[in-house]
Amino acid sequence: MELTRAPFMPENPPGKPATWFTEYHGPGTGLTMKVLRTLYSAKSAFQEITLVETEDFGRVLLLDGIIQTTERDEFVYHEMLAHVPMCAHPEPGNVLIVGGGDGGCVREALRHETVEKVTLVEIDEMVVDCCREFLPGIAGGLDDPRVEVRVEDGVKFIEGCEEAFDVILVDSTDPVAMASPLTQVSFFRKAKRALKPGGLYAAQSQGPVFEGHRMRRITRRIRRVFPGAATYLANVPTYPGGIWSFALAPKSRRTDVRAKPRALPPDEKTHYYSPEVHAAAFTHPPYVAEILG
């Protein structure tokens, strides 16, 4: 798909104030960034896609005005969503990623030497194309021969899936509109059937500061299908409240997802994830434990 570049927006045009973008996290709270220029802006069949360059966070991907990833802190989210389940599995070979068209989870999954195939299912082809062009450091793994990119609805893909996966990662947007079906009990049941024996399911599950009600609802739904599910945390500066949660769910309730993780290959250096962080991420402050119930 051919991309159309947005008109160049110079920083502080003569006689005009600087351009600022704010994502509101609550009625009176938001995260504000100084925008140097807009690199890409278009409306797909599903959402408004914008890629801006900011002064402090580098390039930032926005979907419908909501921050999805930034060059400065993307490693936190992608490493934690990918490596916690991947290192909790003894030998992940076949990996499915639903959503995550920016390619960050694909990049991290490929760092595991046991991986033979990664299937990325993304509903919006324009997101994939935009990130390939403007975020190559994140999307570079999409061209790896082990990766199959499928442009289709993740829910329908799971429904018609005939192969089994060792690990399923769901890298979705906020659980509203087209992403809402990815947080329903019916989807969790279908995903569980698509896992091999000993398989693991992981997904982002919102943050406790501004999204506590959604976090609780998603967690309770996952537990209905995956009784052995556990929640872990990471600090993502650009997400609401700066703290984000993830659900890690084993197909078998006998699997202890908090057990000592398998190590990454020695030459794979991470910026946030480590075995120590892996273990600590499952320890919750009291207010988070209260939200989870």
PDB file of C-alpha atoms in Angstrom:
ATOM      1  CA  MET A   1       0.000   0.000   0.000  1.00  0.00           C
ATOM      2  CA  GLU A   2       1.394   3.407  -0.973  1.00  0.00           C
ATOM      3  CA  LEU A   3       1.598   5.890   1.883  1.00  0.00           C
ATOM      4  CA  THR A   4       1.022   9.613   1.537  1.00  0.00           C
ATOM      5  CA  ARG A   5       3.244  11.805   3.665  1.00  0.00           C
ATOM      6  CA  ALA A   6       1.599  14.538   5.670  1.00  0.00           C
ATOM      7  CA  PRO A   7       2.674  18.143   4.948  1.00  0.00           C
ATOM      8  CA  PHE A   8       5.828  19.028   6.836  1.00  0.00           C
ATOM      9  CA  MET A   9       5.062  21.013   9.973  1.00  0.00           C
ATOM     10  CA  PRO A  10       8.140  23.019  11.031  1.00  0.00           C
ATOM     11  CA  GLU A  11       8.884  23.573  14.689  1.00  0.00           C
ATOM     12  CA  ASN A  12       7.742  26.972  15.979  1.00  0.00           C
ATOM     13  CA  PRO A  13       6.784  28.609  12.645  1.00  0.00           C
ATOM     14  CA  PRO A  14       7.558  32.345  12.629  1.00  0.00           C
ATOM     15  CA  GLY A  15       4.887  34.243  14.514  1.00  0.00           C
ATOM     16  CA  LYS A  16       3.114  31.093  15.698  1.00  0.00           C
ATOM     17  CA  PRO A  17       3.325  29.237  19.019  1.00  0.00           C
ATOM     18  CA  ALA A  18       4.710  25.734  19.298  1.00  0.00           C
ATOM     19  CA  THR A  19       2.360  22.852  18.468  1.00  0.00           C
ATOM     20  CA  TRP A  20       1.389  20.665  21.399  1.00  0.00           C
ATOM     21  CA  PHE A  21      -0.580  17.422  21.539  1.00  0.00           C
ATOM     22  CA  THR A  22      -2.483  16.288  24.650  1.00  0.00           C
ATOM     23  CA  GLU A  23      -3.973  12.873  25.300  1.00  0.00           C
ATOM     24  CA  TYR A  24      -6.505  13.203  28.105  1.00  0.00           C
ATOM     25  CA  HIS A  25      -6.483  10.447  30.710  1.00  0.00           C
ATOM     26  CA  GLY A  26      -9.246  11.963  32.813  1.00  0.00           C
ATOM     27  CA  PRO A  27     -11.449  15.083  32.834  1.00  0.00           C
ATOM     28  CA  GLY A  28      -8.620  17.182  34.238  1.00  0.00           C
ATOM     29  CA  THR A  29      -5.488  15.152  33.487  1.00  0.00           C
ATOM     30  CA  GLY A  30      -3.500  14.384  30.371  1.00  0.00           C
ATOM     31  CA  LEU A  31      -0.090  13.816  28.848  1.00  0.00           C
ATOM     32  CA  THR A  32       1.174  16.677  26.698  1.00  0.00           C
ATOM     33  CA  MET A  33       3.951  16.487  24.110  1.00  0.00           C
ATOM     34  CA  LYS A  34       5.578  19.132  21.956  1.00  0.00           C
ATOM     35  CA  VAL A  35       5.150  18.104  18.316  1.00  0.00           C
ATOM     36  CA  LEU A  36       7.905  19.003  15.898  1.00  0.00           C
ATOM     37  CA  ARG A  37       6.160  17.757  12.774  1.00  0.00           C
ATOM     38  CA  THR A  38       3.510  15.396  11.468  1.00  0.00           C
ATOM     39  CA  LEU A  39       4.975  12.621   9.334  1.00  0.00           C
ATOM     40  CA  TYR A  40       1.802  10.787   8.391  1.00  0.00           C
ATOM     41  CA  SER A  41      -1.922  11.290   8.847  1.00  0.00           C
ATOM     42  CA  ALA A  42      -4.713   9.300   7.230  1.00  0.00           C
ATOM     43  CA  LYS A  43      -8.035   7.680   7.979  1.00  0.00           C
ATOM     44  CA  SER A  44      -8.307   3.976   7.303  1.00  0.00           C
ATOM     45  CA  ALA A  45     -11.490   1.939   7.176  1.00  0.00           C
ATOM     46  CA  PHE A  46     -11.108   1.418  10.941  1.00  0.00           C
ATOM     47  CA  GLN A  47      -9.447   4.436  12.550  1.00  0.00           C
ATOM     48  CA  GLU A  48      -7.512   7.685  12.269  1.00  0.00           C
ATOM     49  CA  ILE A  49      -3.775   6.971  11.996  1.00  0.00           C
ATOM     50  CA  THR A  50      -1.251   9.672  12.843  1.00  0.00           C
ATOM     51  CA  LEU A  51       2.520   9.512  13.147  1.00  0.00           C
ATOM     52  CA  VAL A  52       4.181  12.565  14.697  1.00  0.00           C
ATOM     53  CA  GLU A  53       7.715  13.451  15.675  1.00  0.00           C
ATOM     54  CA  THR A  54       7.973  14.906  19.176  1.00  0.00           C
ATOM     55  CA  GLU A  55      10.732  16.717  20.999  1.00  0.00           C
ATOM     56  CA  ASP A  56      11.146  14.298  23.913  1.00  0.00           C
ATOM     57  CA  PHE A  57       9.651  10.945  22.865  1.00  0.00           C
ATOM     58  CA  GLY A  58      10.781  10.741  19.247  1.00  0.00           C
ATOM     59  CA  ARG A  59       8.257   9.381  16.790  1.00  0.00           C
ATOM     60  CA  VAL A  60       4.845   8.607  18.236  1.00  0.00           C
ATOM     61  CA  LEU A  61       2.065   6.492  16.734  1.00  0.00           C
ATOM     62  CA  LEU A  62      -1.471   7.687  17.481  1.00  0.00           C
ATOM     63  CA  LEU A  63      -4.667   5.795  16.685  1.00  0.00           C
ATOM     64  CA  ASP A  64      -7.820   7.888  16.998  1.00  0.00           C
ATOM     65  CA  GLY A  65      -5.760  10.384  18.974  1.00  0.00           C
ATOM     66  CA  ILE A  66      -4.535   7.837  21.531  1.00  0.00           C
ATOM     67  CA  ILE A  67      -0.828   7.106  22.023  1.00  0.00           C
ATOM     68  CA  GLN A  68       0.011   3.551  20.999  1.00  0.00           C
ATOM     69  CA  THR A  69       3.790   3.557  21.033  1.00  0.00           C
ATOM     70  CA  THR A  70       6.735   5.946  21.129  1.00  0.00           C
ATOM     71  CA  GLU A  71      10.340   5.483  20.112  1.00  0.00           C
ATOM     72  CA  ARG A  72      11.533   6.439  23.591  1.00  0.00           C
ATOM     73  CA  ASP A  73       9.609   3.985  25.775  1.00  0.00           C
ATOM     74  CA  GLU A  74       8.229   1.308  23.435  1.00  0.00           C
ATOM     75  CA  PHE A  75      10.791  -1.215  24.670  1.00  0.00           C
ATOM     76  CA  VAL A  76       9.083  -1.433  28.074  1.00  0.00           C
ATOM     77  CA  TYR A  77       5.701  -2.504  26.745  1.00  0.00           C
ATOM     78  CA  HIS A  78       6.962  -4.765  23.970  1.00  0.00           C
ATOM     79  CA  GLU A  79       9.588  -6.522  26.072  1.00  0.00           C
ATOM     80  CA  MET A  80       7.186  -7.186  28.915  1.00  0.00           C
ATOM     81  CA  LEU A  81       4.253  -8.331  26.780  1.00  0.00           C
ATOM     82  CA  ALA A  82       6.505 -10.674  24.801  1.00  0.00           C
ATOM     83  CA  HIS A  83       9.267 -11.953  27.098  1.00  0.00           C
ATOM     84  CA  VAL A  84       7.261 -12.726  30.238  1.00  0.00           C
ATOM     85  CA  PRO A  85       5.124 -15.361  28.442  1.00  0.00           C
ATOM     86  CA  MET A  86       7.905 -16.420  26.066  1.00  0.00           C
ATOM     87  CA  CYS A  87      10.355 -17.021  28.928  1.00  0.00           C
ATOM     88  CA  ALA A  88       7.658 -18.737  30.990  1.00  0.00           C
ATOM     89  CA  HIS A  89       7.265 -21.309  28.200  1.00  0.00           C
ATOM     90  CA  PRO A  90       9.921 -24.050  28.042  1.00  0.00           C
ATOM     91  CA  GLU A  91      10.215 -24.072  24.250  1.00  0.00           C
ATOM     92  CA  PRO A  92       8.044 -21.612  22.287  1.00  0.00           C
ATOM     93  CA  GLY A  93       8.130 -22.552  18.626  1.00  0.00           C
ATOM     94  CA  ASN A  94       4.881 -21.343  17.081  1.00  0.00           C
ATOM     95  CA  VAL A  95       3.702 -17.881  18.158  1.00  0.00           C
ATOM     96  CA  LEU A  96       0.514 -15.985  17.303  1.00  0.00           C
ATOM     97  CA  ILE A  97       0.277 -12.210  17.776  1.00  0.00           C
ATOM     98  CA  VAL A  98      -3.148 -10.597  17.444  1.00  0.00           C
ATOM     99  CA  GLY A  99      -2.955  -6.857  16.844  1.00  0.00           C
ATOM    100  CA  GLY A 100       0.397  -5.177  17.300  1.00  0.00           C
ATOM    101  CA  GLY A 101       0.691  -3.981  13.725  1.00  0.00           C
ATOM    102  CA  ASP A 102       3.656  -1.805  14.729  1.00  0.00           C
ATOM    103  CA  GLY A 103       5.734  -4.998  14.879  1.00  0.00           C
ATOM    104  CA  GLY A 104       7.228  -4.496  18.346  1.00  0.00           C
ATOM    105  CA  CYS A 105       6.026  -7.804  19.777  1.00  0.00           C
ATOM    106  CA  VAL A 106       7.125  -9.592  16.608  1.00  0.00           C
ATOM    107  CA  ARG A 107      10.623  -8.145  17.012  1.00  0.00           C
ATOM    108  CA  GLU A 108      10.845  -9.343  20.610  1.00  0.00           C
ATOM    109  CA  ALA A 109       9.391 -12.806  19.948  1.00  0.00           C
ATOM    110  CA  LEU A 110      12.009 -13.406  17.251  1.00  0.00           C
ATOM    111  CA  ARG A 111      14.775 -12.987  19.834  1.00  0.00           C
ATOM    112  CA  HIS A 112      13.951 -16.453  21.180  1.00  0.00           C
ATOM    113  CA  GLU A 113      16.053 -19.028  19.357  1.00  0.00           C
ATOM    114  CA  THR A 114      13.368 -21.735  19.597  1.00  0.00           C
ATOM    115  CA  VAL A 115      10.879 -19.711  17.544  1.00  0.00           C
ATOM    116  CA  GLU A 116      10.146 -21.256  14.163  1.00  0.00           C
ATOM    117  CA  LYS A 117       7.154 -19.171  13.111  1.00  0.00           C
ATOM    118  CA  VAL A 118       5.408 -15.965  14.165  1.00  0.00           C
ATOM    119  CA  THR A 119       1.968 -15.207  12.745  1.00  0.00           C
ATOM    120  CA  LEU A 120       0.886 -11.563  13.053  1.00  0.00           C
ATOM    121  CA  VAL A 121      -2.841 -10.962  12.564  1.00  0.00           C
ATOM    122  CA  GLU A 122      -3.597  -7.243  12.204  1.00  0.00           C
ATOM    123  CA  ILE A 123      -6.950  -5.909  11.049  1.00  0.00           C
ATOM    124  CA  ASP A 124      -5.628  -2.609   9.678  1.00  0.00           C
ATOM    125  CA  GLU A 125      -3.065  -2.871   6.887  1.00  0.00           C
ATOM    126  CA  MET A 126      -2.430   0.876   6.970  1.00  0.00           C
ATOM    127  CA  VAL A 127      -0.997   0.575  10.493  1.00  0.00           C
ATOM    128  CA  VAL A 128       1.494  -2.053   9.311  1.00  0.00           C
ATOM    129  CA  ASP A 129       2.520  -0.021   6.269  1.00  0.00           C
ATOM    130  CA  CYS A 130       2.843   3.207   8.247  1.00  0.00           C
ATOM    131  CA  CYS A 131       5.081   1.601  10.868  1.00  0.00           C
ATOM    132  CA  ARG A 132       7.202  -0.164   8.272  1.00  0.00           C
ATOM    133  CA  GLU A 133       8.026   3.190   6.709  1.00  0.00           C
ATOM    134  CA  PHE A 134       8.237   5.499   9.708  1.00  0.00           C
ATOM    135  CA  LEU A 135       9.137   3.193  12.624  1.00  0.00           C
ATOM    136  CA  PRO A 136      11.660   0.737  11.124  1.00  0.00           C
ATOM    137  CA  GLY A 137      13.352   0.191  14.486  1.00  0.00           C
ATOM    138  CA  ILE A 138      10.107  -1.272  15.786  1.00  0.00           C
ATOM    139  CA  ALA A 139       8.699  -2.858  12.639  1.00  0.00           C
ATOM    140  CA  GLY A 140      11.922  -4.276  11.178  1.00  0.00           C
ATOM    141  CA  GLY A 141      11.136  -7.844  12.237  1.00  0.00           C
ATOM    142  CA  LEU A 142       8.057  -7.986  10.028  1.00  0.00           C
ATOM    143  CA  ASP A 143      10.268  -8.860   7.052  1.00  0.00           C
ATOM    144  CA  ASP A 144      11.898 -11.823   8.794  1.00  0.00           C
ATOM    145  CA  PRO A 145      11.275 -15.060   6.825  1.00  0.00           C
ATOM    146  CA  ARG A 146       9.824 -16.675   9.949  1.00  0.00           C
ATOM    147  CA  VAL A 147       7.028 -14.080  10.061  1.00  0.00           C
ATOM    148  CA  GLU A 148       3.673 -14.329   8.315  1.00  0.00           C
ATOM    149  CA  VAL A 149       1.624 -11.114   8.288  1.00  0.00           C
ATOM    150  CA  ARG A 150      -2.091 -11.659   7.825  1.00  0.00           C
ATOM    151  CA  VAL A 151      -4.405  -8.680   7.358  1.00  0.00           C
ATOM    152  CA  GLU A 152      -7.667  -9.855   8.871  1.00  0.00           C
ATOM    153  CA  ASP A 153      -9.879  -9.741  11.929  1.00  0.00           C
ATOM    154  CA  GLY A 154      -8.165 -11.470  14.859  1.00  0.00           C
ATOM    155  CA  VAL A 155     -11.432 -12.787  16.299  1.00  0.00           C
ATOM    156  CA  LYS A 156     -12.414 -14.418  13.002  1.00  0.00           C
ATOM    157  CA  PHE A 157      -8.899 -15.787  12.580  1.00  0.00           C
ATOM    158  CA  ILE A 158      -9.066 -17.491  15.977  1.00  0.00           C
ATOM    159  CA  GLU A 159     -12.527 -18.874  15.180  1.00  0.00           C
ATOM    160  CA  GLY A 160     -11.296 -20.542  12.002  1.00  0.00           C
ATOM    161  CA  CYS A 161      -7.839 -21.436  13.256  1.00  0.00           C
ATOM    162  CA  GLU A 162      -6.738 -24.978  12.446  1.00  0.00           C
ATOM    163  CA  GLU A 163      -3.225 -24.852  13.906  1.00  0.00           C
ATOM    164  CA  ALA A 164      -2.132 -24.750  17.525  1.00  0.00           C
ATOM    165  CA  PHE A 165       0.230 -22.251  19.080  1.00  0.00           C
ATOM    166  CA  ASP A 166       2.692 -22.400  21.957  1.00  0.00           C
ATOM    167  CA  VAL A 167       2.160 -18.741  22.823  1.00  0.00           C
ATOM    168  CA  ILE A 168      -0.618 -16.305  21.896  1.00  0.00           C
ATOM    169  CA  LEU A 169       0.014 -12.591  22.481  1.00  0.00           C
ATOM    170  CA  VAL A 170      -2.820 -10.089  22.153  1.00  0.00           C
ATOM    171  CA  ASP A 171      -1.439  -6.598  21.599  1.00  0.00           C
ATOM    172  CA  SER A 172      -4.695  -4.690  21.277  1.00  0.00           C
ATOM    173  CA  THR A 173      -5.762  -1.079  21.568  1.00  0.00           C
ATOM    174  CA  ASP A 174      -8.027   0.011  24.436  1.00  0.00           C
ATOM    175  CA  PRO A 175     -10.967  -2.408  24.832  1.00  0.00           C
ATOM    176  CA  VAL A 176     -13.565  -0.313  23.037  1.00  0.00           C
ATOM    177  CA  ALA A 177     -15.031  -0.330  19.527  1.00  0.00           C
ATOM    178  CA  MET A 178     -13.300  -2.887  17.285  1.00  0.00           C
ATOM    179  CA  ALA A 179     -10.968  -4.054  20.081  1.00  0.00           C
ATOM    180  CA  SER A 180     -13.827  -4.858  22.473  1.00  0.00           C
ATOM    181  CA  PRO A 181     -14.365  -8.436  21.157  1.00  0.00           C
ATOM    182  CA  LEU A 182     -10.764  -9.241  22.122  1.00  0.00           C
ATOM    183  CA  THR A 183     -11.675  -8.871  25.804  1.00  0.00           C
ATOM    184  CA  GLN A 184     -14.791 -11.042  25.814  1.00  0.00           C
ATOM    185  CA  VAL A 185     -15.130 -14.479  27.425  1.00  0.00           C
ATOM    186  CA  SER A 186     -16.070 -16.007  24.061  1.00  0.00           C
ATOM    187  CA  PHE A 187     -12.746 -14.877  22.563  1.00  0.00           C
ATOM    188  CA  PHE A 188     -10.748 -16.181  25.523  1.00  0.00           C
ATOM    189  CA  ARG A 189     -12.377 -19.600  25.104  1.00  0.00           C
ATOM    190  CA  LYS A 190     -11.498 -19.718  21.423  1.00  0.00           C
ATOM    191  CA  ALA A 191      -7.938 -18.606  22.141  1.00  0.00           C
ATOM    192  CA  LYS A 192      -7.603 -21.335  24.772  1.00  0.00           C
ATOM    193  CA  ARG A 193      -8.633 -23.951  22.201  1.00  0.00           C
ATOM    194  CA  ALA A 194      -5.969 -22.618  19.822  1.00  0.00           C
ATOM    195  CA  LEU A 195      -3.184 -23.248  22.358  1.00  0.00           C
ATOM    196  CA  LYS A 196      -1.115 -26.395  22.397  1.00  0.00           C
ATOM    197  CA  PRO A 197      -0.899 -28.388  25.652  1.00  0.00           C
ATOM    198  CA  GLY A 198       1.292 -26.312  27.943  1.00  0.00           C
ATOM    199  CA  GLY A 199       0.547 -23.203  25.904  1.00  0.00           C
ATOM    200  CA  LEU A 200       0.359 -19.665  27.286  1.00  0.00           C
ATOM    201  CA  TYR A 201      -1.909 -16.715  26.515  1.00  0.00           C
ATOM    202  CA  ALA A 202      -0.887 -13.132  27.293  1.00  0.00           C
ATOM    203  CA  ALA A 203      -2.510  -9.763  26.718  1.00  0.00           C
ATOM    204  CA  GLN A 204      -2.338  -6.160  27.849  1.00  0.00           C
ATOM    205  CA  SER A 205      -5.037  -5.546  30.457  1.00  0.00           C
ATOM    206  CA  GLN A 206      -5.090  -1.762  31.009  1.00  0.00           C
ATOM    207  CA  GLY A 207      -3.688   0.275  33.904  1.00  0.00           C
ATOM    208  CA  PRO A 208      -4.745   0.594  37.543  1.00  0.00           C
ATOM    209  CA  VAL A 209      -4.626   4.385  37.905  1.00  0.00           C
ATOM    210  CA  PHE A 210      -7.145   5.585  35.322  1.00  0.00           C
ATOM    211  CA  GLU A 211      -8.391   2.268  33.915  1.00  0.00           C
ATOM    212  CA  GLY A 212      -8.960   0.287  37.106  1.00  0.00           C
ATOM    213  CA  HIS A 213     -12.555  -0.644  36.268  1.00  0.00           C
ATOM    214  CA  ARG A 214     -11.550  -2.016  32.862  1.00  0.00           C
ATOM    215  CA  MET A 215      -8.548  -3.771  34.348  1.00  0.00           C
ATOM    216  CA  ARG A 216     -10.771  -5.523  36.912  1.00  0.00           C
ATOM    217  CA  ARG A 217     -13.367  -6.505  34.292  1.00  0.00           C
ATOM    218  CA  ILE A 218     -10.809  -7.943  31.854  1.00  0.00           C
ATOM    219  CA  THR A 219      -9.011  -9.832  34.637  1.00  0.00           C
ATOM    220  CA  ARG A 220     -12.204 -11.426  35.919  1.00  0.00           C
ATOM    221  CA  ARG A 221     -13.221 -12.522  32.427  1.00  0.00           C
ATOM    222  CA  ILE A 222      -9.822 -14.089  31.766  1.00  0.00           C
ATOM    223  CA  ARG A 223      -9.941 -15.954  35.090  1.00  0.00           C
ATOM    224  CA  ARG A 224     -13.291 -17.473  34.123  1.00  0.00           C
ATOM    225  CA  VAL A 225     -11.615 -19.204  31.194  1.00  0.00           C
ATOM    226  CA  PHE A 226      -8.043 -19.526  32.496  1.00  0.00           C
ATOM    227  CA  PRO A 227      -8.203 -20.324  36.243  1.00  0.00           C
ATOM    228  CA  GLY A 228      -4.402 -20.195  36.510  1.00  0.00           C
ATOM    229  CA  ALA A 229      -4.143 -16.646  35.129  1.00  0.00           C
ATOM    230  CA  ALA A 230      -1.962 -14.054  36.872  1.00  0.00           C
ATOM    231  CA  THR A 231      -1.478 -10.317  36.428  1.00  0.00           C
ATOM    232  CA  TYR A 232       1.900  -8.613  36.135  1.00  0.00           C
ATOM    233  CA  LEU A 233       2.907  -4.957  35.916  1.00  0.00           C
ATOM    234  CA  ALA A 234       5.336  -2.683  34.099  1.00  0.00           C
ATOM    235  CA  ASN A 235       6.089   1.041  34.113  1.00  0.00           C
ATOM    236  CA  VAL A 236       5.181   2.549  30.735  1.00  0.00           C
ATOM    237  CA  PRO A 237       5.635   6.347  30.999  1.00  0.00           C
ATOM    238  CA  THR A 238       3.313   7.343  28.148  1.00  0.00           C
ATOM    239  CA  TYR A 239       0.363   5.147  29.151  1.00  0.00           C
ATOM    240  CA  PRO A 240      -2.317   6.528  31.509  1.00  0.00           C
ATOM    241  CA  GLY A 241      -0.947   6.632  35.042  1.00  0.00           C
ATOM    242  CA  GLY A 242       2.476   5.328  33.980  1.00  0.00           C
ATOM    243  CA  ILE A 243       1.729   1.785  35.239  1.00  0.00           C
ATOM    244  CA  TRP A 244       0.313  -0.884  32.955  1.00  0.00           C
ATOM    245  CA  SER A 245      -0.925  -4.401  33.534  1.00  0.00           C
ATOM    246  CA  PHE A 246      -0.738  -7.625  31.577  1.00  0.00           C
ATOM    247  CA  ALA A 247      -2.475 -10.966  31.977  1.00  0.00           C
ATOM    248  CA  LEU A 248      -0.542 -14.216  31.660  1.00  0.00           C
ATOM    249  CA  ALA A 249      -2.768 -17.274  31.402  1.00  0.00           C
ATOM    250  CA  PRO A 250      -1.774 -20.944  31.050  1.00  0.00           C
ATOM    251  CA  LYS A 251      -3.926 -23.427  29.161  1.00  0.00           C
ATOM    252  CA  SER A 252      -3.520 -25.823  32.087  1.00  0.00           C
ATOM    253  CA  ARG A 253      -4.216 -24.511  35.568  1.00  0.00           C
ATOM    254  CA  ARG A 254      -1.442 -26.797  36.802  1.00  0.00           C
ATOM    255  CA  THR A 255       1.128 -24.621  35.024  1.00  0.00           C
ATOM    256  CA  ASP A 256       2.778 -22.145  37.390  1.00  0.00           C
ATOM    257  CA  VAL A 257       3.306 -18.992  35.332  1.00  0.00           C
ATOM    258  CA  ARG A 258       5.347 -17.458  38.169  1.00  0.00           C
ATOM    259  CA  ALA A 259       7.972 -20.200  38.132  1.00  0.00           C
ATOM    260  CA  LYS A 260      11.589 -19.332  37.385  1.00  0.00           C
ATOM    261  CA  PRO A 261      11.712 -18.124  33.750  1.00  0.00           C
ATOM    262  CA  ARG A 262      13.775 -19.623  31.002  1.00  0.00           C
ATOM    263  CA  ALA A 263      16.698 -17.362  30.094  1.00  0.00           C
ATOM    264  CA  LEU A 264      17.020 -15.438  26.859  1.00  0.00           C
ATOM    265  CA  PRO A 265      20.065 -16.246  24.710  1.00  0.00           C
ATOM    266  CA  PRO A 266      23.168 -14.548  26.251  1.00  0.00           C
ATOM    267  CA  ASP A 267      23.647 -12.217  23.272  1.00  0.00           C
ATOM    268  CA  GLU A 268      20.094 -10.855  23.459  1.00  0.00           C
ATOM    269  CA  LYS A 269      20.311  -7.684  25.533  1.00  0.00           C
ATOM    270  CA  THR A 270      17.075  -6.177  26.835  1.00  0.00           C
ATOM    271  CA  HIS A 271      16.449  -2.671  28.179  1.00  0.00           C
ATOM    272  CA  TYR A 272      13.671  -3.391  30.693  1.00  0.00           C
ATOM    273  CA  TYR A 273      13.035  -7.116  30.957  1.00  0.00           C
ATOM    274  CA  SER A 274      15.226  -9.340  33.113  1.00  0.00           C
ATOM    275  CA  PRO A 275      14.638 -12.523  35.130  1.00  0.00           C
ATOM    276  CA  GLU A 276      14.546 -10.383  38.265  1.00  0.00           C
ATOM    277  CA  VAL A 277      12.009  -7.973  36.751  1.00  0.00           C
ATOM    278  CA  HIS A 278      10.003 -10.983  35.547  1.00  0.00           C
ATOM    279  CA  ALA A 279       9.665 -12.283  39.103  1.00  0.00           C
ATOM    280  CA  ALA A 280       9.010  -8.878  40.663  1.00  0.00           C
ATOM    281  CA  ALA A 281       6.340  -7.929  38.107  1.00  0.00           C
ATOM    282  CA  PHE A 282       3.877 -10.377  39.711  1.00  0.00           C
ATOM    283  CA  THR A 283       4.114  -8.573  43.069  1.00  0.00           C
ATOM    284  CA  HIS A 284       1.340  -5.998  43.376  1.00  0.00           C
ATOM    285  CA  PRO A 285       0.983  -2.906  45.554  1.00  0.00           C
ATOM    286  CA  PRO A 286      -2.047  -3.207  47.869  1.00  0.00           C
ATOM    287  CA  TYR A 287      -4.181  -0.832  45.790  1.00  0.00           C
ATOM    288  CA  VAL A 288      -3.646  -2.994  42.686  1.00  0.00           C
ATOM    289  CA  ALA A 289      -4.432  -6.178  44.632  1.00  0.00           C
ATOM    290  CA  GLU A 290      -7.664  -4.502  45.752  1.00  0.00           C
ATOM    291  CA  ILE A 291      -8.617  -3.699  42.157  1.00  0.00           C
ATOM    292  CA  LEU A 292      -7.977  -7.270  41.066  1.00  0.00           C
ATOM    293  CA  GLY A 293      -9.920  -8.705  44.012  1.00  0.00           C
TER     294      GLY A 293
END
